[in-house]
mmCIF file of C-alpha atoms and ligand atoms in Angstrom:
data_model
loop_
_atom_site.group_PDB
_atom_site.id
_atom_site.type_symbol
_atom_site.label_atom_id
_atom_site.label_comp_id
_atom_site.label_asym_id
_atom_site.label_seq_id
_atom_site.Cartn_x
_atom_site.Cartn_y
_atom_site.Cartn_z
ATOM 1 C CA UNK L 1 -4.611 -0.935 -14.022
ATOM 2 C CA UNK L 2 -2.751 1.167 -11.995
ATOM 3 C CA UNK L 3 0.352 -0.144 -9.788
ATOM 4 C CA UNK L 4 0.565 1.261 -6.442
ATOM 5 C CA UNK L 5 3.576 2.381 -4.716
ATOM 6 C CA UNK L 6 4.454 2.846 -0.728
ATOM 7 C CA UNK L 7 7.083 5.487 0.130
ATOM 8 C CA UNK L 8 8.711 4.419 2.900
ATOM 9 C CA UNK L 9 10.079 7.136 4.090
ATOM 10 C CA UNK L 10 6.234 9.108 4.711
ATOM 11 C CA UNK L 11 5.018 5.063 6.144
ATOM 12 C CA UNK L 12 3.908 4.993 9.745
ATOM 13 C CA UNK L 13 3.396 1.081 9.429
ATOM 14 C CA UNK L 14 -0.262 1.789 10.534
ATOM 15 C CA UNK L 15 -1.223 -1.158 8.967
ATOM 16 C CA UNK L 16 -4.127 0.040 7.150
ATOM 17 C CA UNK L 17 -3.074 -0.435 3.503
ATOM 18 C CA UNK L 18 -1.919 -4.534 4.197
ATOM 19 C CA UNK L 19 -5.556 -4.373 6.283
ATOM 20 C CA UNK L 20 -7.991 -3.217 3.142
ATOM 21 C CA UNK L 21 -5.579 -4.789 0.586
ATOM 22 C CA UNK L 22 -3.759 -7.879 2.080
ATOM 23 C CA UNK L 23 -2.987 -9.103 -1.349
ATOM 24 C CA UNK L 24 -1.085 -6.163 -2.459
ATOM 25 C CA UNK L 25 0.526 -4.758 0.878
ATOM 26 C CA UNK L 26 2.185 -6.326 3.225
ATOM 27 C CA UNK L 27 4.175 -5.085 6.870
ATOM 28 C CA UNK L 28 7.784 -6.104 5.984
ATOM 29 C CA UNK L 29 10.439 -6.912 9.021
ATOM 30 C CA UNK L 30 11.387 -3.326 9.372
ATOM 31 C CA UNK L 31 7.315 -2.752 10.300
ATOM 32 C CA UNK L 32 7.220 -0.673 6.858
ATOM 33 C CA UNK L 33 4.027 -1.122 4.294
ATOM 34 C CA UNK L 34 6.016 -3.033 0.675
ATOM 35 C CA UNK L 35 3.932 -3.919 -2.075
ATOM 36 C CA UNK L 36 3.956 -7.673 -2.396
ATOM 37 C CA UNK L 37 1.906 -7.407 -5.689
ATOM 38 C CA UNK L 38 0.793 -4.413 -7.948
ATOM 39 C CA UNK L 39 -1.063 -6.540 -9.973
ATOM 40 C CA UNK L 40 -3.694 -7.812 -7.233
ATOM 41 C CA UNK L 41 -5.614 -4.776 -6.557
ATOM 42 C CA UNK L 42 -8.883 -5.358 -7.541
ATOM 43 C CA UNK L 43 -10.101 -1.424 -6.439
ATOM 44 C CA UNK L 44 -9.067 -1.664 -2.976
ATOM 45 C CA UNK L 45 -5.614 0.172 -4.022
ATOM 46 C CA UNK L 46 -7.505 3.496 -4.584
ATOM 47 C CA UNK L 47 -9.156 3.255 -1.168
ATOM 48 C CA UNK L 48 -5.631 2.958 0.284
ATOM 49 C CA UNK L 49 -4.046 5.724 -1.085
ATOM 50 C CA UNK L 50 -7.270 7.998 -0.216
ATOM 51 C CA UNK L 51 -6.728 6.119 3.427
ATOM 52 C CA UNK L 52 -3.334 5.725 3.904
ATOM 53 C CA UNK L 53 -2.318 8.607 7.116
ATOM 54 C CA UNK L 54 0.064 10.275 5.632
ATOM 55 C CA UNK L 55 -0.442 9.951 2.307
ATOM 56 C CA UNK L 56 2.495 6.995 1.573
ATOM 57 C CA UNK L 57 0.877 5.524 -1.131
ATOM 58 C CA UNK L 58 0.497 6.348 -4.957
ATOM 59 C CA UNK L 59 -1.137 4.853 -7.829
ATOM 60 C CA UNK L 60 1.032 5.461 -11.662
HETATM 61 S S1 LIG I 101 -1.641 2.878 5.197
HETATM 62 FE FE1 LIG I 101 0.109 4.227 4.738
HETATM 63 S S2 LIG I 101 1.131 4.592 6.703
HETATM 64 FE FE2 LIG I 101 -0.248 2.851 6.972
HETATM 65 S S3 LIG I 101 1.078 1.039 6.642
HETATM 66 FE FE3 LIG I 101 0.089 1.558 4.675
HETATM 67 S S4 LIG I 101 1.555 2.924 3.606
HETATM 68 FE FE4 LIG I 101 2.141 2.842 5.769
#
């Protein structure tokens, strides 16, 4: 499956990517999308990245 990644430097910390996958992504203490685990994505992942603002999240 593939693991997602956040760049934090494009992340708004919109919240949307911890919103449609709350196992995966999570708003860390800086208010910046981390991913808490790349191996709980379950199909929601893809829907992030195509979601995601400003395009802060990839799939490898
Ligand atoms: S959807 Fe994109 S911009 Fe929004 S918190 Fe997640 S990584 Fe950051």
């Amino acid at each position: 499956m593939a693991k997602p990644k956040v760049d934090q430097s494009l992340c708004i910390g919109c919240g949307l990517c911890a919103s449609l996958c709350p196992d995966v992504f999570e708003l860390g203490d800086d208010g910046l999308a981390k991913v808490i685990n790349e191996n709980a994505c379950n199909g929601c992942c893809q829907d992030a990245a195509d979601q995601c603002p400003t395009g802060a999240i990839s799939l490898n």
